[in-house]
Amino acid sequence: MNSKTILVSGGAGFIGANFVLYMLKKHPQYKIICVDALTYAGNLKTLSPVMENPNFSFFKLDITDRKGIFELFQSTKPDIVVNFAAESHVDRSIKDPEIFLKTNILGTQVLMDASREFQVERFHQISTDEVYGDLPLDKPELLFTEKTPIHTSSPYSASKAAADLLVLAYHRTFNLPVTISRCSNNYGPYHFPEKLIPLMIVNALADKALPVYGDGLNIRDWLYVEDHCLAVDLIIHHGVVGEVYNVGGNNEVSNIDIVKIILKELQKPESLIRYVKDRAGHDRRYAIDPTKIHNDLGFLPQTQFKDGIKKTIAWYLENRAWWEDILKGDYQNYFQEMYQEI
Ligand code: NAD
Ligand code: TYD
Protein backbone atom coordinates (compact mmCIF):
# COMPACT_ATOMS: atom_id res chain seq x y z
CA MET A 1 0.00 0.00 0.00
CA ASN A 2 1.17 3.51 -0.81
CA SER A 3 2.51 5.65 1.96
CA LYS A 4 0.96 9.07 2.51
CA THR A 5 1.73 12.07 4.65
CA ILE A 6 -1.37 13.37 6.39
CA LEU A 7 -1.40 16.70 8.17
CA VAL A 8 -3.98 16.68 10.96
CA SER A 9 -4.78 20.07 12.46
CA GLY A 10 -6.41 20.11 15.90
CA GLY A 11 -4.95 16.64 16.54
CA ALA A 12 -4.55 17.21 20.29
CA GLY A 13 -8.29 17.73 20.77
CA PHE A 14 -11.02 15.16 21.31
CA ILE A 15 -11.80 13.92 17.79
CA GLY A 16 -8.48 14.93 16.20
CA ALA A 17 -6.49 12.89 18.74
CA ASN A 18 -8.77 9.88 18.33
CA PHE A 19 -8.20 10.24 14.57
CA VAL A 20 -4.39 10.40 14.97
CA LEU A 21 -4.41 7.24 17.12
CA TYR A 22 -6.81 5.51 14.72
CA MET A 23 -4.80 6.35 11.59
CA LEU A 24 -1.42 5.31 13.04
CA LYS A 25 -2.94 1.95 13.89
CA LYS A 26 -4.94 1.47 10.70
CA HIS A 27 -2.26 2.73 8.29
CA PRO A 28 1.08 2.06 10.01
CA GLN A 29 2.94 3.06 6.84
CA TYR A 30 1.46 6.60 6.83
CA LYS A 31 3.20 9.64 8.29
CA ILE A 32 0.98 11.73 10.53
CA ILE A 33 1.91 15.37 11.12
CA CYS A 34 -0.13 16.89 13.94
CA VAL A 35 -0.54 20.66 14.21
CA ASP A 36 -2.23 22.07 17.28
CA ALA A 37 -2.12 25.39 19.13
CA LEU A 38 -2.79 23.59 22.43
CA THR A 39 -5.62 25.85 23.54
CA TYR A 40 -7.51 24.88 26.71
CA ALA A 41 -9.01 22.01 24.67
CA GLY A 42 -5.74 20.57 23.38
CA ASN A 43 -3.95 17.98 25.49
CA LEU A 44 -0.59 16.46 24.65
CA LYS A 45 -1.14 13.70 27.23
CA THR A 46 -3.70 12.21 24.86
CA LEU A 47 -0.97 11.80 22.26
CA SER A 48 1.71 10.50 24.64
CA PRO A 49 1.33 6.86 23.45
CA VAL A 50 2.46 7.88 19.94
CA MET A 51 4.98 10.64 20.68
CA GLU A 52 7.92 8.25 20.10
CA ASN A 53 6.40 6.72 16.96
CA PRO A 54 8.80 7.60 14.08
CA ASN A 55 5.78 8.08 11.79
CA PHE A 56 4.29 10.73 14.05
CA SER A 57 5.37 14.31 14.63
CA PHE A 58 3.81 17.10 16.61
CA PHE A 59 4.05 20.86 15.98
CA LYS A 60 2.63 23.41 18.38
CA LEU A 61 1.30 25.95 15.94
CA ASP A 62 -1.76 28.15 15.48
CA ILE A 63 -3.55 27.56 12.17
CA THR A 64 -4.00 31.33 11.81
CA ASP A 65 -0.18 31.75 11.80
CA ARG A 66 0.26 32.02 8.02
CA LYS A 67 4.06 32.13 8.05
CA GLY A 68 4.35 29.17 10.43
CA ILE A 69 1.82 27.10 8.50
CA PHE A 70 3.46 27.80 5.14
CA GLU A 71 6.88 26.85 6.56
CA LEU A 72 5.43 23.64 7.95
CA PHE A 73 3.87 22.71 4.59
CA GLN A 74 7.20 23.51 2.91
CA SER A 75 9.13 21.20 5.24
CA THR A 76 6.61 18.34 5.53
CA LYS A 77 4.90 18.35 2.08
CA PRO A 78 1.60 16.75 3.15
CA ASP A 79 -0.42 14.77 0.60
CA ILE A 80 -3.66 15.19 2.55
CA VAL A 81 -4.82 17.81 5.07
CA VAL A 82 -7.60 17.03 7.55
CA ASN A 83 -8.74 20.11 9.44
CA PHE A 84 -10.17 19.37 12.88
CA ALA A 85 -8.75 22.54 14.48
CA ALA A 86 -11.56 24.70 15.81
CA GLU A 87 -13.11 26.36 18.77
CA SER A 88 -15.84 23.80 19.33
CA HIS A 89 -18.04 24.63 22.31
CA VAL A 90 -21.39 26.35 21.66
CA ASP A 91 -21.62 27.82 25.19
CA ARG A 92 -18.19 29.45 24.87
CA SER A 93 -19.20 30.89 21.49
CA ILE A 94 -22.17 32.56 23.16
CA LYS A 95 -19.88 34.17 25.76
CA ASP A 96 -17.10 35.20 23.36
CA PRO A 97 -17.69 34.74 19.61
CA GLU A 98 -14.56 36.44 18.24
CA ILE A 99 -12.03 33.63 18.65
CA PHE A 100 -14.52 31.31 16.88
CA LEU A 101 -14.50 33.51 13.80
CA LYS A 102 -10.73 33.82 13.86
CA THR A 103 -9.85 30.15 14.26
CA ASN A 104 -12.75 28.50 12.49
CA ILE A 105 -12.91 30.78 9.45
CA LEU A 106 -9.55 32.53 9.03
CA GLY A 107 -7.61 29.48 10.24
CA THR A 108 -9.36 27.33 7.63
CA GLN A 109 -8.48 29.93 4.99
CA VAL A 110 -4.77 29.84 5.93
CA LEU A 111 -4.72 26.02 5.74
CA MET A 112 -6.42 26.12 2.34
CA ASP A 113 -4.02 28.76 1.00
CA ALA A 114 -1.08 26.57 2.05
CA SER A 115 -2.85 23.53 0.54
CA ARG A 116 -3.14 25.39 -2.78
CA GLU A 117 0.45 26.59 -2.74
CA PHE A 118 1.82 23.13 -1.99
CA GLN A 119 -0.73 21.32 -4.19
CA VAL A 120 -2.10 18.82 -1.71
CA GLU A 121 -4.15 16.02 -3.24
CA ARG A 122 -6.99 16.52 -0.74
CA PHE A 123 -8.12 19.14 1.76
CA HIS A 124 -10.74 17.64 4.06
CA GLN A 125 -12.79 19.94 6.26
CA ILE A 126 -14.29 18.53 9.46
CA SER A 127 -17.62 20.30 9.76
CA THR A 128 -20.71 19.68 11.84
CA ASP A 129 -24.41 18.95 11.44
CA GLU A 130 -24.99 22.17 13.40
CA VAL A 131 -24.59 24.12 10.13
CA TYR A 132 -28.12 22.96 9.24
CA GLY A 133 -29.67 24.60 12.32
CA ASP A 134 -32.23 22.46 14.11
CA LEU A 135 -35.27 20.29 13.46
CA PRO A 136 -38.58 20.38 15.35
CA LEU A 137 -39.27 17.70 17.97
CA ASP A 138 -42.74 16.95 16.61
CA LYS A 139 -41.62 15.96 13.09
CA PRO A 140 -39.41 12.92 13.66
CA GLU A 141 -39.52 12.09 9.94
CA LEU A 142 -37.41 15.18 9.12
CA LEU A 143 -33.65 14.57 8.82
CA PHE A 144 -30.66 16.65 7.66
CA THR A 145 -29.55 15.68 4.16
CA GLU A 146 -26.60 17.23 2.34
CA LYS A 147 -29.16 19.41 0.50
CA THR A 148 -30.72 20.85 3.67
CA PRO A 149 -30.17 24.63 3.60
CA ILE A 150 -27.49 26.09 5.86
CA HIS A 151 -29.34 27.85 8.67
CA THR A 152 -27.26 28.43 11.77
CA SER A 153 -28.20 29.24 15.37
CA SER A 154 -25.03 29.90 17.40
CA PRO A 155 -21.84 31.86 16.71
CA TYR A 156 -20.11 28.45 16.73
CA SER A 157 -22.32 26.96 14.02
CA ALA A 158 -22.24 30.20 12.02
CA SER A 159 -18.43 30.13 12.04
CA LYS A 160 -18.40 26.49 10.91
CA ALA A 161 -20.92 27.25 8.16
CA ALA A 162 -18.85 30.22 6.97
CA ALA A 163 -15.81 27.93 6.78
CA ASP A 164 -17.81 25.35 4.77
CA LEU A 165 -18.86 28.00 2.24
CA LEU A 166 -15.26 29.15 1.94
CA VAL A 167 -14.08 25.57 1.40
CA LEU A 168 -16.62 25.10 -1.42
CA ALA A 169 -15.62 28.48 -2.88
CA TYR A 170 -11.94 27.42 -2.94
CA HIS A 171 -12.98 24.31 -4.83
CA ARG A 172 -15.03 26.21 -7.40
CA THR A 173 -12.67 29.16 -7.83
CA PHE A 174 -9.23 27.61 -7.37
CA ASN A 175 -9.96 23.95 -8.06
CA LEU A 176 -8.73 23.00 -4.59
CA PRO A 177 -9.55 19.28 -4.21
CA VAL A 178 -11.80 19.50 -1.16
CA THR A 179 -14.26 17.29 0.69
CA ILE A 180 -16.40 18.18 3.71
CA SER A 181 -17.93 15.93 6.36
CA ARG A 182 -20.77 17.14 8.59
CA CYS A 183 -20.98 14.89 11.59
CA SER A 184 -23.44 14.62 14.45
CA ASN A 185 -22.43 14.72 18.15
CA ASN A 186 -19.47 12.49 18.99
CA TYR A 187 -18.77 10.79 22.29
CA GLY A 188 -15.99 8.55 23.57
CA PRO A 189 -12.55 8.69 25.23
CA TYR A 190 -10.62 11.99 25.60
CA HIS A 191 -13.77 14.15 25.41
CA PHE A 192 -13.20 17.45 27.23
CA PRO A 193 -15.48 17.59 30.31
CA GLU A 194 -17.30 20.77 29.23
CA LYS A 195 -19.48 18.81 26.79
CA LEU A 196 -22.64 16.99 27.87
CA ILE A 197 -21.54 13.35 28.22
CA PRO A 198 -18.11 13.77 29.88
CA LEU A 199 -19.40 16.61 32.09
CA MET A 200 -22.21 14.43 33.40
CA ILE A 201 -19.83 11.51 34.00
CA VAL A 202 -17.27 13.52 35.98
CA ASN A 203 -19.91 15.42 37.96
CA ALA A 204 -21.79 12.22 38.81
CA LEU A 205 -18.56 10.57 39.95
CA ALA A 206 -18.02 13.52 42.32
CA ASP A 207 -21.68 13.44 43.46
CA LYS A 208 -22.06 16.96 42.07
CA ALA A 209 -25.23 18.36 40.49
CA LEU A 210 -25.84 17.52 36.80
CA PRO A 211 -26.96 20.71 35.01
CA VAL A 212 -29.61 19.99 32.37
CA TYR A 213 -30.53 22.97 30.18
CA GLY A 214 -34.20 23.89 29.77
CA ASP A 215 -36.59 20.92 29.75
CA GLY A 216 -33.88 18.38 28.84
CA LEU A 217 -35.89 17.21 25.83
CA ASN A 218 -33.44 18.45 23.18
CA ILE A 219 -32.29 15.62 20.95
CA ARG A 220 -28.83 14.88 19.57
CA ASP A 221 -27.77 12.05 17.22
CA TRP A 222 -24.80 10.44 19.02
CA LEU A 223 -21.92 8.74 17.21
CA TYR A 224 -19.03 6.89 18.84
CA VAL A 225 -15.87 8.84 18.00
CA GLU A 226 -14.08 5.88 16.40
CA ASP A 227 -16.92 5.64 13.88
CA HIS A 228 -16.35 9.28 12.94
CA CYS A 229 -12.66 8.42 12.38
CA LEU A 230 -13.69 5.53 10.15
CA ALA A 231 -15.97 7.82 8.12
CA VAL A 232 -13.20 10.41 7.61
CA ASP A 233 -10.75 7.66 6.60
CA LEU A 234 -13.26 6.48 3.96
CA ILE A 235 -13.89 10.00 2.67
CA ILE A 236 -10.24 10.99 2.29
CA HIS A 237 -9.52 7.78 0.38
CA HIS A 238 -12.72 7.21 -1.59
CA GLY A 239 -14.83 10.37 -1.34
CA VAL A 240 -15.50 12.45 -4.43
CA VAL A 241 -13.80 15.84 -4.61
CA GLY A 242 -16.21 18.75 -4.17
CA GLU A 243 -18.72 16.63 -2.23
CA VAL A 244 -20.23 17.01 1.23
CA TYR A 245 -20.93 13.89 3.32
CA ASN A 246 -23.22 13.82 6.34
CA VAL A 247 -22.10 11.41 9.07
CA GLY A 248 -24.51 10.24 11.77
CA GLY A 249 -25.11 7.54 14.30
CA ASN A 250 -28.77 6.69 13.57
CA ASN A 251 -29.08 7.21 17.26
CA GLU A 252 -31.30 10.05 18.49
CA VAL A 253 -31.40 10.42 22.26
CA SER A 254 -32.76 13.27 24.40
CA ASN A 255 -30.40 14.97 26.84
CA ILE A 256 -32.38 13.88 29.87
CA ASP A 257 -32.27 10.25 28.73
CA ILE A 258 -28.48 10.50 28.28
CA VAL A 259 -28.14 11.84 31.82
CA LYS A 260 -30.34 9.08 33.24
CA ILE A 261 -28.39 6.38 31.37
CA ILE A 262 -25.13 7.71 32.82
CA LEU A 263 -26.55 7.87 36.36
CA LYS A 264 -27.86 4.32 36.08
CA GLU A 265 -24.57 2.97 34.79
CA LEU A 266 -22.69 4.69 37.64
CA GLN A 267 -25.34 3.68 40.19
CA LYS A 268 -25.90 7.30 41.20
CA PRO A 269 -29.28 8.81 42.15
CA GLU A 270 -31.44 10.89 39.79
CA SER A 271 -31.67 13.46 42.59
CA LEU A 272 -28.35 14.79 41.24
CA ILE A 273 -30.19 16.19 38.19
CA ARG A 274 -30.68 19.99 38.23
CA TYR A 275 -32.72 21.71 35.56
CA VAL A 276 -31.03 25.05 34.85
CA LYS A 277 -31.68 28.05 32.61
CA ASP A 278 -31.80 27.10 28.93
CA ARG A 279 -28.94 27.84 26.53
CA ALA A 280 -29.65 30.95 24.41
CA GLY A 281 -30.84 29.92 20.92
CA HIS A 282 -30.73 26.26 21.99
CA ASP A 283 -31.11 23.92 18.99
CA ARG A 284 -33.99 21.50 19.56
CA ARG A 285 -33.09 18.44 17.54
CA TYR A 286 -30.29 17.24 15.26
CA ALA A 287 -30.75 14.12 13.12
CA ILE A 288 -28.66 13.00 10.18
CA ASP A 289 -29.85 11.21 7.06
CA PRO A 290 -26.82 8.94 6.49
CA THR A 291 -27.97 7.57 3.09
CA LYS A 292 -25.29 9.21 0.95
CA ILE A 293 -22.20 8.07 2.86
CA HIS A 294 -23.76 4.63 3.29
CA ASN A 295 -24.61 4.18 -0.39
CA ASP A 296 -21.51 5.84 -1.85
CA LEU A 297 -18.80 4.76 0.59
CA GLY A 298 -20.33 1.81 2.46
CA PHE A 299 -20.15 3.58 5.82
CA LEU A 300 -22.09 2.13 8.74
CA PRO A 301 -21.42 2.93 12.41
CA GLN A 302 -19.74 -0.06 14.08
CA THR A 303 -20.52 0.77 17.73
CA GLN A 304 -24.06 0.74 19.07
CA PHE A 305 -24.87 3.44 21.62
CA LYS A 306 -25.60 0.94 24.39
CA ASP A 307 -22.06 -0.45 24.04
CA GLY A 308 -20.33 2.86 23.26
CA ILE A 309 -21.68 4.63 26.33
CA LYS A 310 -20.55 1.73 28.55
CA LYS A 311 -17.07 1.81 26.97
CA THR A 312 -16.93 5.58 27.42
CA ILE A 313 -17.93 5.47 31.08
CA ALA A 314 -15.41 2.66 31.69
CA TRP A 315 -12.72 4.80 30.04
CA TYR A 316 -13.43 7.74 32.38
CA LEU A 317 -13.29 5.39 35.35
CA GLU A 318 -9.98 3.91 34.23
CA ASN A 319 -8.37 7.20 33.20
CA ARG A 320 -9.10 9.49 36.12
CA ALA A 321 -5.69 11.18 35.93
CA TRP A 322 -6.46 12.43 32.39
CA TRP A 323 -9.57 14.37 33.41
CA GLU A 324 -8.67 15.16 37.03
CA ASP A 325 -5.70 17.18 35.71
CA ILE A 326 -8.08 19.16 33.51
CA LEU A 327 -10.43 19.86 36.43
CA LYS A 328 -7.53 21.31 38.45
CA GLY A 329 -6.70 24.03 35.90
CA ASP A 330 -8.65 27.02 34.49
CA TYR A 331 -11.61 24.70 34.20
CA GLN A 332 -12.71 25.59 37.75
CA ASN A 333 -13.19 29.25 36.77
CA TYR A 334 -15.05 28.25 33.63
CA PHE A 335 -17.33 25.92 35.55
CA GLN A 336 -18.11 28.45 38.28
CA GLU A 337 -18.90 31.20 35.81
CA MET A 338 -20.93 28.96 33.52
CA TYR A 339 -22.95 27.12 36.17
CA GLN A 340 -23.62 29.81 38.78
CA GLU A 341 -27.06 28.33 39.44
CA ILE A 342 -25.83 25.02 40.86
P1 NAD B 1 -11.91 20.09 20.67
O1 NAD B 1 -12.30 21.45 21.16
O2 NAD B 1 -11.84 18.95 21.61
O3 NAD B 1 -10.49 20.18 19.95
C1 NAD B 1 -10.11 21.24 19.13
C2 NAD B 1 -8.59 21.19 18.97
O4 NAD B 1 -8.21 22.26 18.09
C3 NAD B 1 -7.84 21.40 20.29
O5 NAD B 1 -6.78 20.49 20.39
C4 NAD B 1 -7.30 22.82 20.17
O6 NAD B 1 -6.08 23.03 20.87
C5 NAD B 1 -7.11 22.95 18.67
N1 NAD B 1 -7.15 24.34 18.22
C6 NAD B 1 -8.07 25.29 18.57
N2 NAD B 1 -7.74 26.46 17.98
C7 NAD B 1 -6.62 26.23 17.23
C8 NAD B 1 -5.83 27.05 16.39
N3 NAD B 1 -6.11 28.35 16.20
N4 NAD B 1 -4.76 26.49 15.77
C9 NAD B 1 -4.45 25.18 15.98
N5 NAD B 1 -5.17 24.38 16.77
C10 NAD B 1 -6.24 24.89 17.39
O7 NAD B 1 -12.92 19.80 19.48
P2 NAD B 1 -13.49 18.40 18.93
O8 NAD B 1 -14.73 18.08 19.65
O9 NAD B 1 -12.38 17.43 18.85
O10 NAD B 1 -13.90 18.84 17.46
C11 NAD B 1 -12.99 18.72 16.38
C12 NAD B 1 -13.66 19.19 15.11
O11 NAD B 1 -14.83 18.41 14.87
C13 NAD B 1 -14.13 20.63 15.15
O12 NAD B 1 -13.87 21.20 13.89
C14 NAD B 1 -15.63 20.54 15.41
O13 NAD B 1 -16.29 21.63 14.84
C15 NAD B 1 -15.95 19.25 14.69
N6 NAD B 1 -17.11 18.50 15.21
C16 NAD B 1 -17.18 18.15 16.53
C17 NAD B 1 -18.25 17.38 16.98
C18 NAD B 1 -18.33 16.92 18.41
O14 NAD B 1 -19.33 16.30 18.78
N7 NAD B 1 -17.35 17.17 19.25
C19 NAD B 1 -19.24 16.98 16.08
C20 NAD B 1 -19.14 17.35 14.73
C21 NAD B 1 -18.06 18.11 14.32
P1 TYD C 1 -22.90 19.80 23.95
O1 TYD C 1 -22.20 18.59 24.43
O2 TYD C 1 -22.40 21.14 24.36
O3 TYD C 1 -22.96 19.67 22.35
P2 TYD C 1 -23.81 20.55 21.26
O4 TYD C 1 -24.35 21.75 21.90
O5 TYD C 1 -22.75 20.88 20.27
O6 TYD C 1 -24.85 19.62 20.75
O7 TYD C 1 -24.42 19.71 24.38
C1 TYD C 1 -25.22 18.60 24.01
C2 TYD C 1 -26.63 18.88 24.51
O8 TYD C 1 -26.61 18.87 25.95
C3 TYD C 1 -27.16 20.25 24.12
O9 TYD C 1 -28.56 20.13 23.85
C4 TYD C 1 -26.94 21.10 25.35
C5 TYD C 1 -27.08 20.11 26.48
N1 TYD C 1 -26.29 20.41 27.69
C6 TYD C 1 -26.90 20.44 28.94
O10 TYD C 1 -28.13 20.22 29.07
N2 TYD C 1 -26.14 20.70 30.04
C7 TYD C 1 -24.81 20.95 29.95
O11 TYD C 1 -24.18 21.23 31.01
C8 TYD C 1 -24.18 20.90 28.67
C9 TYD C 1 -22.70 21.17 28.52
C10 TYD C 1 -24.97 20.62 27.56
mmCIF file of N, CA, C and O in Angstrom, residues 207-240:
data_model
loop_
_atom_site.group_PDB
_atom_site.id
_atom_site.type_symbol
_atom_site.label_atom_id
_atom_site.label_comp_id
_atom_site.label_asym_id
_atom_site.label_seq_id
_atom_site.Cartn_x
_atom_site.Cartn_y
_atom_site.Cartn_z
ATOM 1 N N ASP A 207 -20.384 13.180 42.804
ATOM 2 C CA ASP A 207 -21.680 13.439 43.464
ATOM 3 C C ASP A 207 -22.070 14.908 43.392
ATOM 4 O O ASP A 207 -22.694 15.449 44.314
ATOM 5 N N LYS A 208 -21.679 15.556 42.273
ATOM 6 C CA LYS A 208 -22.063 16.956 42.073
ATOM 7 C C LYS A 208 -23.327 17.018 41.218
ATOM 8 O O LYS A 208 -23.669 16.055 40.512
ATOM 9 N N ALA A 209 -23.988 18.198 41.252
ATOM 10 C CA ALA A 209 -25.227 18.360 40.488
ATOM 11 C C ALA A 209 -24.963 18.226 38.985
ATOM 12 O O ALA A 209 -23.897 18.606 38.494
ATOM 13 N N LEU A 210 -25.949 17.676 38.262
ATOM 14 C CA LEU A 210 -25.839 17.520 36.804
ATOM 15 C C LEU A 210 -26.746 18.556 36.140
ATOM 16 O O LEU A 210 -27.977 18.427 36.176
ATOM 17 N N PRO A 211 -26.162 19.604 35.548
ATOM 18 C CA PRO A 211 -26.961 20.712 35.007
ATOM 19 C C PRO A 211 -27.586 20.373 33.652
ATOM 20 O O PRO A 211 -26.882 20.209 32.661
ATOM 21 N N VAL A 212 -28.902 20.282 33.621
ATOM 22 C CA VAL A 212 -29.609 19.986 32.368
ATOM 23 C C VAL A 212 -30.295 21.277 31.903
ATOM 24 O O VAL A 212 -31.078 21.872 32.643
ATOM 25 N N TYR A 213 -29.982 21.709 30.688
ATOM 26 C CA TYR A 213 -30.531 22.966 30.181
ATOM 27 C C TYR A 213 -32.013 22.819 29.818
ATOM 28 O O TYR A 213 -32.404 21.823 29.172
ATOM 29 N N GLY A 214 -32.798 23.838 30.185
ATOM 30 C CA GLY A 214 -34.201 23.889 29.767
ATOM 31 C C GLY A 214 -34.979 22.686 30.266
ATOM 32 O O GLY A 214 -34.864 22.286 31.426
ATOM 33 N N ASP A 215 -35.772 22.064 29.335
ATOM 34 C CA ASP A 215 -36.593 20.916 29.747
ATOM 35 C C ASP A 215 -35.875 19.577 29.544
ATOM 36 O O ASP A 215 -36.445 18.515 29.828
ATOM 37 N N GLY A 216 -34.653 19.619 29.009
ATOM 38 C CA GLY A 216 -33.877 18.380 28.839
ATOM 39 C C GLY A 216 -34.357 17.515 27.680
ATOM 40 O O GLY A 216 -33.864 16.400 27.489
ATOM 41 N N LEU A 217 -35.322 18.050 26.894
ATOM 42 C CA LEU A 217 -35.894 17.205 25.828
ATOM 43 C C LEU A 217 -35.192 17.390 24.474
ATOM 44 O O LEU A 217 -35.576 16.750 23.481
ATOM 45 N N ASN A 218 -34.193 18.253 24.433
ATOM 46 C CA ASN A 218 -33.441 18.447 23.179
ATOM 47 C C ASN A 218 -32.803 17.126 22.768
ATOM 48 O O ASN A 218 -32.338 16.367 23.628
ATOM 49 N N ILE A 219 -32.785 16.914 21.467
ATOM 50 C CA ILE A 219 -32.290 15.620 20.949
ATOM 51 C C ILE A 219 -31.014 15.812 20.144
ATOM 52 O O ILE A 219 -30.911 16.744 19.339
ATOM 53 N N ARG A 220 -30.052 14.930 20.367
ATOM 54 C CA ARG A 220 -28.832 14.878 19.567
ATOM 55 C C ARG A 220 -28.709 13.462 19.003
ATOM 56 O O ARG A 220 -29.233 12.511 19.577
ATOM 57 N N ASP A 221 -27.971 13.339 17.892
ATOM 58 C CA ASP A 221 -27.770 12.049 17.221
ATOM 59 C C ASP A 221 -26.328 11.632 17.521
ATOM 60 O O ASP A 221 -25.391 12.171 16.932
ATOM 61 N N TRP A 222 -26.144 10.721 18.481
ATOM 62 C CA TRP A 222 -24.804 10.445 19.025
ATOM 63 C C TRP A 222 -24.055 9.377 18.236
ATOM 64 O O TRP A 222 -24.600 8.318 17.933
ATOM 65 N N LEU A 223 -22.777 9.664 17.960
ATOM 66 C CA LEU A 223 -21.923 8.740 17.208
ATOM 67 C C LEU A 223 -20.646 8.490 18.004
ATOM 68 O O LEU A 223 -20.001 9.447 18.468
ATOM 69 N N TYR A 224 -20.279 7.216 18.136
ATOM 70 C CA TYR A 224 -19.029 6.890 18.840
ATOM 71 C C TYR A 224 -17.861 7.432 18.011
ATOM 72 O O TYR A 224 -17.812 7.261 16.782
ATOM 73 N N VAL A 225 -16.904 8.075 18.700
ATOM 74 C CA VAL A 225 -15.871 8.843 17.997
ATOM 75 C C VAL A 225 -15.070 7.998 17.003
ATOM 76 O O VAL A 225 -14.687 8.481 15.934
ATOM 77 N N GLU A 226 -14.843 6.724 17.320
ATOM 78 C CA GLU A 226 -14.084 5.876 16.396
ATOM 79 C C GLU A 226 -14.820 5.712 15.070
ATOM 80 O O GLU A 226 -14.197 5.570 14.016
ATOM 81 N N ASP A 227 -16.147 5.741 15.121
ATOM 82 C CA ASP A 227 -16.917 5.645 13.875
ATOM 83 C C ASP A 227 -16.754 6.909 13.034
ATOM 84 O O ASP A 227 -16.738 6.842 11.801
ATOM 85 N N HIS A 228 -16.632 8.054 13.695
ATOM 86 C CA HIS A 228 -16.353 9.285 12.935
ATOM 87 C C HIS A 228 -14.990 9.159 12.239
ATOM 88 O O HIS A 228 -14.833 9.512 11.069
ATOM 89 N N CYS A 229 -14.006 8.599 12.967
ATOM 90 C CA CYS A 229 -12.664 8.422 12.383
ATOM 91 C C CYS A 229 -12.733 7.515 11.147
ATOM 92 O O CYS A 229 -12.118 7.800 10.113
ATOM 93 N N LEU A 230 -13.519 6.445 11.274
ATOM 94 C CA LEU A 230 -13.691 5.526 10.145
ATOM 95 C C LEU A 230 -14.302 6.263 8.948
ATOM 96 O O LEU A 230 -13.857 6.108 7.797
ATOM 97 N N ALA A 231 -15.304 7.088 9.209
ATOM 98 C CA ALA A 231 -15.966 7.821 8.123
ATOM 99 C C ALA A 231 -14.985 8.764 7.431
ATOM 100 O O ALA A 231 -14.927 8.837 6.188
ATOM 101 N N VAL A 232 -14.162 9.457 8.208
ATOM 102 C CA VAL A 232 -13.204 10.407 7.609
ATOM 103 C C VAL A 232 -12.156 9.642 6.799
ATOM 104 O O VAL A 232 -11.779 10.060 5.693
ATOM 105 N N ASP A 233 -11.712 8.503 7.326
ATOM 106 C CA ASP A 233 -10.751 7.664 6.601
ATOM 107 C C ASP A 233 -11.341 7.254 5.240
ATOM 108 O O ASP A 233 -10.674 7.312 4.204
ATOM 109 N N LEU A 234 -12.610 6.862 5.233
ATOM 110 C CA LEU A 234 -13.261 6.478 3.962
ATOM 111 C C LEU A 234 -13.347 7.665 3.008
ATOM 112 O O LEU A 234 -13.087 7.536 1.806
ATOM 113 N N ILE A 235 -13.702 8.831 3.548
ATOM 114 C CA ILE A 235 -13.889 10.004 2.671
ATOM 115 C C ILE A 235 -12.562 10.450 2.055
ATOM 116 O O ILE A 235 -12.499 10.750 0.859
ATOM 117 N N ILE A 236 -11.495 10.487 2.870
ATOM 118 C CA ILE A 236 -10.241 10.990 2.287
ATOM 119 C C ILE A 236 -9.676 10.015 1.246
ATOM 120 O O ILE A 236 -8.968 10.421 0.339
ATOM 121 N N HIS A 237 -10.026 8.742 1.357
ATOM 122 C CA HIS A 237 -9.516 7.781 0.376
ATOM 123 C C HIS A 237 -10.464 7.552 -0.800
ATOM 124 O O HIS A 237 -10.029 7.315 -1.918
ATOM 125 N N HIS A 238 -11.765 7.593 -0.534
ATOM 126 C CA HIS A 238 -12.716 7.206 -1.589
ATOM 127 C C HIS A 238 -13.768 8.262 -1.887
ATOM 128 O O HIS A 238 -14.575 8.075 -2.813
ATOM 129 N N GLY A 239 -13.817 9.345 -1.116
ATOM 130 C CA GLY A 239 -14.831 10.373 -1.336
ATOM 131 C C GLY A 239 -14.559 11.136 -2.627
ATOM 132 O O GLY A 239 -13.419 11.193 -3.103
ATOM 133 N N VAL A 240 -15.619 11.722 -3.173
ATOM 134 C CA VAL A 240 -15.496 12.449 -4.435
ATOM 135 C C VAL A 240 -15.212 13.929 -4.139
ATOM 136 O O VAL A 240 -15.894 14.554 -3.323
#
